[in-house]
Coordinates of C-alpha atoms and ligand atoms in Angstrom, one line a residue:
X1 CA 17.0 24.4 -33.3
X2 CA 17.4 21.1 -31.3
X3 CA 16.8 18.0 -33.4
X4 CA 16.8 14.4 -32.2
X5 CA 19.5 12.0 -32.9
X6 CA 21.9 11.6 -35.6
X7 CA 19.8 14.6 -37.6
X8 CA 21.8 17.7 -35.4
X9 CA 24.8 16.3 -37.1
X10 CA 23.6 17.2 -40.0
X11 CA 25.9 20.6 -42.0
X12 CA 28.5 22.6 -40.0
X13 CA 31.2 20.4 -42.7
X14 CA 34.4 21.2 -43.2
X15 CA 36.1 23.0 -46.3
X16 CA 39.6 22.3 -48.0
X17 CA 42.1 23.7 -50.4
X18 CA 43.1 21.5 -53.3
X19 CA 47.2 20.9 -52.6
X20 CA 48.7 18.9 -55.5
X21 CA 45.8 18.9 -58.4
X22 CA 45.4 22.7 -59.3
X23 CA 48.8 23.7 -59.5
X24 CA 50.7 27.4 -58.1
X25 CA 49.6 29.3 -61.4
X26 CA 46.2 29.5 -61.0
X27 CA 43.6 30.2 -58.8
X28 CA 42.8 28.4 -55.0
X29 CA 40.4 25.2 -55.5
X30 CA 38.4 24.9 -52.1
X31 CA 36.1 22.0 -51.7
X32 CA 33.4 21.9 -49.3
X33 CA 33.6 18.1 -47.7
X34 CA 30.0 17.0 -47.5
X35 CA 30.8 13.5 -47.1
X36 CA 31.1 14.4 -43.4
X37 CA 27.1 14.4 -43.4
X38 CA 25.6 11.7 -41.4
X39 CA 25.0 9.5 -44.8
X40 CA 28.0 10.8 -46.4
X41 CA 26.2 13.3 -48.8
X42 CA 25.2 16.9 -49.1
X43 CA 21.8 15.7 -49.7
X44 CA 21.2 15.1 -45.9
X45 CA 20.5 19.1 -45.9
X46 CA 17.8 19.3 -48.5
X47 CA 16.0 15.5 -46.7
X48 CA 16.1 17.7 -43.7
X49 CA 14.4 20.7 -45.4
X50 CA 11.8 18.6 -47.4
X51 CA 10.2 17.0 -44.4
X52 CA 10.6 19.7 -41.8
X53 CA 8.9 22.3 -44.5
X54 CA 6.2 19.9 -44.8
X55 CA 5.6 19.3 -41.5
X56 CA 5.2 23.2 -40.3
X57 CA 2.7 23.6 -43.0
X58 CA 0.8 20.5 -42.3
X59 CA 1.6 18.5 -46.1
X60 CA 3.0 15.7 -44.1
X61 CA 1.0 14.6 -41.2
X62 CA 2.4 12.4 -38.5
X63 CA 2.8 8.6 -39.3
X64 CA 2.3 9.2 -43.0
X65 CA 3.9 7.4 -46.0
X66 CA 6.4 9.7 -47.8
X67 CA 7.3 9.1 -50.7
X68 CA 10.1 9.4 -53.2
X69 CA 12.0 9.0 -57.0
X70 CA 15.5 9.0 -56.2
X71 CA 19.1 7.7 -57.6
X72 CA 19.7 6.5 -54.5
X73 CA 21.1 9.4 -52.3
X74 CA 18.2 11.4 -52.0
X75 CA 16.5 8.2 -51.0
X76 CA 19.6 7.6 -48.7
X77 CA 18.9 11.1 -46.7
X78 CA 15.0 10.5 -47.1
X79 CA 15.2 7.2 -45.3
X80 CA 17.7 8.4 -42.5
X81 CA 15.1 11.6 -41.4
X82 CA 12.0 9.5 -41.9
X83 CA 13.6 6.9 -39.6
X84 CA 14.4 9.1 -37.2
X85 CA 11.1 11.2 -37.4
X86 CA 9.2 8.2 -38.0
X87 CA 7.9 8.1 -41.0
X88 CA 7.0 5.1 -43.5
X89 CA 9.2 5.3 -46.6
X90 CA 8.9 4.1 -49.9
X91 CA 11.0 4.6 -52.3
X92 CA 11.6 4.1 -56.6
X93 CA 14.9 3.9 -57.8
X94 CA 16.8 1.8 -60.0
X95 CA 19.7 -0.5 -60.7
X96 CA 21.8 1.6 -62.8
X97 CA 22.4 3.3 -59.8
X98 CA 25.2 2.3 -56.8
X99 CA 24.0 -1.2 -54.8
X100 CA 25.5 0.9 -51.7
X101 CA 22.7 3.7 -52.2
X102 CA 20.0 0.9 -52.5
X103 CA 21.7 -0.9 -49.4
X104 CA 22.0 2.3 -47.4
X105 CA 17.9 3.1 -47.6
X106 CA 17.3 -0.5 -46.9
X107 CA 19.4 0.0 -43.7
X108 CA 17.6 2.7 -42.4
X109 CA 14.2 0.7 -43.1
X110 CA 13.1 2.1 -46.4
X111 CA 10.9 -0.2 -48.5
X112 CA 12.8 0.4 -52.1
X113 CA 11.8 -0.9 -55.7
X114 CA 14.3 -0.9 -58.4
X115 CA 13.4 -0.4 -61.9
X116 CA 15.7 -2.1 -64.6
X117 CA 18.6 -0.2 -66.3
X118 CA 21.4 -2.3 -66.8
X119 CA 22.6 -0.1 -69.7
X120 CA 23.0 2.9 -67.2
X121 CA 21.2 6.5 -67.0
X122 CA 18.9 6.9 -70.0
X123 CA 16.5 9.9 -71.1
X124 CA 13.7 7.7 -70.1
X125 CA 14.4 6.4 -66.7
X126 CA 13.9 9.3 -64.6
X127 CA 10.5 9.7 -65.9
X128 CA 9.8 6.0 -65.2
X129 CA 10.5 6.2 -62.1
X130 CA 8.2 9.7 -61.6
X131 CA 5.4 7.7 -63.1
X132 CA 5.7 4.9 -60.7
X133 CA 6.2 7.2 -57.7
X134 CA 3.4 8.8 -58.7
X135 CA 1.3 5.9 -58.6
X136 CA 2.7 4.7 -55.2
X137 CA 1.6 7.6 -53.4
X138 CA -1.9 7.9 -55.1
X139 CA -1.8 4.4 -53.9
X140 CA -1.1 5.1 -50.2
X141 CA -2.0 8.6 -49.8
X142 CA 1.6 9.6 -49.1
X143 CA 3.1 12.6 -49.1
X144 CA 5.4 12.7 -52.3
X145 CA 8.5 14.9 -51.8
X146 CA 9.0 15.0 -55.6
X147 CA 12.6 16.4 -55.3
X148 CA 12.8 17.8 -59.1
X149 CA 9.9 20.2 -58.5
X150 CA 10.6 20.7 -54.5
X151 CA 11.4 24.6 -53.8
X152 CA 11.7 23.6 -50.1
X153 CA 14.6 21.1 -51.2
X154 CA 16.5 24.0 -52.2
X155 CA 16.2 26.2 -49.2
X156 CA 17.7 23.2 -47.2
X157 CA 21.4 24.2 -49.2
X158 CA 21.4 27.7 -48.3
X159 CA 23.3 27.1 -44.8
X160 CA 25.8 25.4 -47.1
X161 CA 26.4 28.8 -48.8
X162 CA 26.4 30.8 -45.7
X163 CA 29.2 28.1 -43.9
X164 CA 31.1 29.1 -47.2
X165 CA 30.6 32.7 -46.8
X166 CA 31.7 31.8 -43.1
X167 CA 34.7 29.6 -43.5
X168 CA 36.3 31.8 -46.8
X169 CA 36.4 35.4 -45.5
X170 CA 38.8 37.5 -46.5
X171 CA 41.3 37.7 -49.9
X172 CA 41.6 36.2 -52.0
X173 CA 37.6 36.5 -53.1
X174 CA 35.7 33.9 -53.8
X175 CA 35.3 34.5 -57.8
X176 CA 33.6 31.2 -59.2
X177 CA 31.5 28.4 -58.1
X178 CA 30.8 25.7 -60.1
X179 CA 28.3 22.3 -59.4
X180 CA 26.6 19.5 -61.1
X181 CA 23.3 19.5 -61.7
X182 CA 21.0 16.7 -61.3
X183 CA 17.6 18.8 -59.4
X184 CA 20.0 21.8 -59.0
X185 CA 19.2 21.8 -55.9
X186 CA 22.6 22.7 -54.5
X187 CA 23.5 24.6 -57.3
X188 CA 20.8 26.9 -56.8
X189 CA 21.0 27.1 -52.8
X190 CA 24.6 27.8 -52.6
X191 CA 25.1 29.8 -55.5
X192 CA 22.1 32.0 -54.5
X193 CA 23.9 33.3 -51.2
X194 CA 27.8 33.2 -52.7
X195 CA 26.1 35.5 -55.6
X196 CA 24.3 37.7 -52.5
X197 CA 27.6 38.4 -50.5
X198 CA 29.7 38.7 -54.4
X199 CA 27.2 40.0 -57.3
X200 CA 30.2 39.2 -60.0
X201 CA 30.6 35.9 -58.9
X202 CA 30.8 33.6 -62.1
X203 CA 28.7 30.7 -61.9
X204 CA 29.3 27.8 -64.1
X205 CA 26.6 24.4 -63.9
X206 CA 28.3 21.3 -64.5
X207 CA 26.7 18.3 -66.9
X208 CA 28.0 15.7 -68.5
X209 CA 29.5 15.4 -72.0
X210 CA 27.8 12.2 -72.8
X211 CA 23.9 14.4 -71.9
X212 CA 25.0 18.1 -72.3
X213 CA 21.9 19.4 -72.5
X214 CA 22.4 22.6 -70.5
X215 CA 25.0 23.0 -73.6
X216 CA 22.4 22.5 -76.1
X217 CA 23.5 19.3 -76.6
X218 CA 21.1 15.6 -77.0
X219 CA 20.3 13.4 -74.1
X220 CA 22.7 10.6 -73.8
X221 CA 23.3 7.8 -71.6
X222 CA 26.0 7.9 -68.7
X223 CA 27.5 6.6 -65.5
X224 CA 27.4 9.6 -63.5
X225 CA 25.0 9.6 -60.9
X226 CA 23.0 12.2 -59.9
X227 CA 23.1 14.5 -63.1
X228 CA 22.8 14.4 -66.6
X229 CA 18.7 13.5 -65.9
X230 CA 18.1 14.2 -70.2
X231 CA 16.0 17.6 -69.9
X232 CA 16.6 20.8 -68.0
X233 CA 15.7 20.7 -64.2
X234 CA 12.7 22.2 -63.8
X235 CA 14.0 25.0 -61.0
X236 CA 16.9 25.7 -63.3
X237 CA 16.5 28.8 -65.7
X238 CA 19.4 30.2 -68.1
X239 CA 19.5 33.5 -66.0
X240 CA 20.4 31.3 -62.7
X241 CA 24.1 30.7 -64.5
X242 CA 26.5 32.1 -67.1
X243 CA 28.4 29.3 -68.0
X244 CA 28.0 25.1 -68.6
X245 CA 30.7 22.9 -68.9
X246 CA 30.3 19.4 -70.1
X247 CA 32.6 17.2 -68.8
X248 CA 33.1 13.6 -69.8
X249 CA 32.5 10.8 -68.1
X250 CA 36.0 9.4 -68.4
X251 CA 37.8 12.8 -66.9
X252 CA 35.3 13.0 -64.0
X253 CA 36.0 9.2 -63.2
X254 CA 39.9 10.0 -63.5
X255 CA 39.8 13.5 -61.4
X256 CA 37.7 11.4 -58.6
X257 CA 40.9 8.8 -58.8
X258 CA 43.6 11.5 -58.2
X259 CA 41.8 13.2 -56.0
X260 CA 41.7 10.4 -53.9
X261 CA 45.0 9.7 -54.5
X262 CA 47.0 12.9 -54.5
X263 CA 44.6 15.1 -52.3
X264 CA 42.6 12.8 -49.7
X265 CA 39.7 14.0 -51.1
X266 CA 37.5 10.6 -51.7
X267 CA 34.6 11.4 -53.4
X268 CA 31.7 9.8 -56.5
X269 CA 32.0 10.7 -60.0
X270 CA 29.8 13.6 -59.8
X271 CA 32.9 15.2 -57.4
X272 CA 35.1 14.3 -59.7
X273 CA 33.3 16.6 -62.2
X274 CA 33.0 19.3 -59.9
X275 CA 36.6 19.0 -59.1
X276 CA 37.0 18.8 -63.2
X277 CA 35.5 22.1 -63.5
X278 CA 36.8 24.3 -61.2
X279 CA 40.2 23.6 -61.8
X280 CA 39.4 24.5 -65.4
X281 CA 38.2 27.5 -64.4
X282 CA 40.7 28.0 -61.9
X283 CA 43.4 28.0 -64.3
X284 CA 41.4 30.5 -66.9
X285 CA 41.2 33.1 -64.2
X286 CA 44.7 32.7 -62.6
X287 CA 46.1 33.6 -59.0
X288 CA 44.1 36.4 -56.7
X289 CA 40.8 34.2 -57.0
X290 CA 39.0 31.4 -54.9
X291 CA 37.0 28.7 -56.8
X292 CA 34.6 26.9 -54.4
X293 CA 33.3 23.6 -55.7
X294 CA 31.6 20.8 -53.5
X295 CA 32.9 17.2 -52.5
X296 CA 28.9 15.7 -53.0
X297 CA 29.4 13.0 -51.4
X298 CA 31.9 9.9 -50.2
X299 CA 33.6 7.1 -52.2
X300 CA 32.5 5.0 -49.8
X301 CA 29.3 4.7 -51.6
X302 CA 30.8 3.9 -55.1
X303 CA 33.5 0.8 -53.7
X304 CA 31.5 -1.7 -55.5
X305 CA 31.1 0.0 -58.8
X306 CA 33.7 0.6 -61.6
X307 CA 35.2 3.9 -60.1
X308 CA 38.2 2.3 -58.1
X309 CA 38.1 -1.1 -59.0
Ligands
LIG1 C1 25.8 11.7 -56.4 C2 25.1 13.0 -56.8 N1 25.8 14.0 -57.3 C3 25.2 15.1 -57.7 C4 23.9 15.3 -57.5 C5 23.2 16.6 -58.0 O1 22.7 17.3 -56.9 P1 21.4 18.3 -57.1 O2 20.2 17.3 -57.2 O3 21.4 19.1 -55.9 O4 21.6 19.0 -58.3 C6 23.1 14.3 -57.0 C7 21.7 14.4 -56.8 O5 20.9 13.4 -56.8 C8 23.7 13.1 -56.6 O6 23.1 12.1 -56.1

C-alpha cells in the first residue's frame, strides 16, 4: 500500500548479530534495529495500525481529535501519523518519563499534558493518566486509541515477525525470543508469527526486578520506561509465554551501556533488558540456536537522562 510522506518509511528495519557481548559458547543474539523507524521506535508500526484500523471501520472520522495515555513513545508515533494524516492530537503523559519523548510529540504538533512523577514509574500513575485521558476525550469527542486495551495495536507488529521470519532463514533456528512488556504489544505480534513458522519456540516476557509482577512479584517503582506498568497487561495471558525474567534496573542500564559501546547497538533501557535477557538465555541453551530480541528504540531519546550521563 502507498502511504504519504515520512509514514512508507515506516518497518522494512534491519536486523544484527550481537559480536562481542554474547560470547562463542553460546547461542547467536540477533537484534532487530527498530530505531531505524521514522521516530526512532518500534512503536511507529502499532501508531500506523491504530489509526489506519480506525479509519477503515469508521471509529475515527476525518479531522477528529485522537486521543492518547502514553510514556511518551507511543505518543511520539501517535503525533507523527496524526500529523501526517491530519489529525488533532492530545496527549497525557508524564514527567517521569524522557523530556525528549515529551519534546518529540511537541515537534510534530501534539498538544501534551504532563502529570507529576518526580519519583519515577509508580503503580498509580498509569492509571492516572487513563483517568485523565478518559476525561479528555469525553471532553472532545475524540477518538481514544487506549493502547493497553487496543487489539489493532498489536496486529500493527506482526510484519515485524514476518521481516524476522524473512531476514533469519535457514540454520541455525530461531529457538527463543524474548521482549519487554509494557502493552505487550510487540511481544504478542512478533512472538505470535515466530511461534507460527516454529511451534517449540521458547518465549520468555521481560519485566523488571524492581515491578516483577509477571513473576508474581509486588508492584514497584522504576526507571525503565515502557514496562513494569504495576498489573498484568490486559492482552497478556499466562498461556501467551513460558518463561519471565525480571531483570534489574541497574543490569538493563549497564547492558544498554556496553552495547553501545562494544556492539554499536545504541538503544533505552528497556533494550538493554531485552538484550539482558536473551543473552541469558542464549547461554542456557548453547550453540545450534538463534535468540531474537528487539533494539525498541534509540538512545537518542534517553541523552538527557541518567543512562549515559
Ligand atoms: C521504551 C519502551 N520500551 C518498551 C515498551 C514496551 O512495548 P509494548 O508496549 O509493545 O509492550 C514500550 C512501550 O511503551 C516503550 O515505550
Amino acid at each position: 500500500m502507498d502511504r504519504p510522506g515520512g509514514l512508507s518509511a515506516i518497518g522494512g528495519t534491519p536486523v544484527v548479530r550481537l559480536a562481542r557481548l554474547a560470547g562463542d559458547e553460546c547461542a547467536e543474539v540477533w537484534v532487530k534495529m527498530e530505531a531505524a523507524n521514522p521516530t526512532g521506535s518500534y512503536k511507529d508500526r502499532m501508531a500506523l495500525a491504530m489509526i489506519e484500523a480506525a479509519e477503515a471501520d469508521g471509529r475515527l472520522r476525518p479531522g477528529q481529535v485522537v486521543v492518547e495515555y502514553t510514556g511518551g513513545s507511543t505518543g511520539s508515533s501517535l503525533a507523527f501519523v496524526c500529523a501526517v494524516k491530519g489529525y488533532p492530537l492530545r496527549i497525557v503523559s508524564s514527567d517521569a518519563f524522557a523530556d525528549e519523548k515529551i519534546a518529540t510529540m511537541r515537534a510534530f504538533g501534539a498538544e501534551v499534558e504532563l502529570i507529576s512523577s518526580p519519583e519515577g514509574i509508580t503503580p498509580d500513575l498509569i492509571p492516572s493518566m487513563m483517568r485523565r485521558a478518559a476525561e479528555i476525550t469525553a471532553q472532545t469527542g475524540g477518538f481514544a486509541t487506549d493502547q493497553f486495551n487496543n487489539t489493532d495495536m498489536v496486529d500493527g507488529y506482526r510484519r515485524l515477525g514476518e521481516e524476522v521470519l524473512d531476514q533469519l532463514p535457514g540454520s541455525p533456528p530461531v529457538s527463543a525470543f524474548c521482549s519487554y512488556v509494557g502493552t505487550a504489544g510487540a511481544y504478542l505480534g512478533v512472538s505470535r508469527v515466530l511461534a507460527a513458522a516454529r511451534p517449540d519456540l521458547l518465549r520468555v516476557v521481560v519485566e523488571p526486578a524492581e515491578s516483577a509482577v509477571l513473576s508474581g512479584g509486588r508492584a514497584g517503582t522504576h526507571h525503565i520506561e515502557g514496562g513494569g506498568i504495576g498489573r498484568r497487561p490486559p492482552q497478556l495471558h499466562p498461556a501467551d509465554y513460558d518463561e519471565v525474567m525480571a531483570i534489574p534496573q541497574a543490569e538493563a542500564f549497564e547492558t544498554a551501556r556496553q552495547a553501545a559501546r562494544a556492539e554499536g547497538v545504541f538503544s533505552g533501557p528497556s533494550t538493554g533488558a531485552n538484550i539482558t535477557a536473551a543473552i541469558a538465555i542464549a547461554r542456557r541453551l548453547g550453540p545450534g540456536h538463534r535468540v531474537v530480541t528487539i533494539q525498541v528504540d534509540s538512545g537518542l531519546k534517553y541523552l538527557a537522562g541518567k543512562l549515559y550521563s
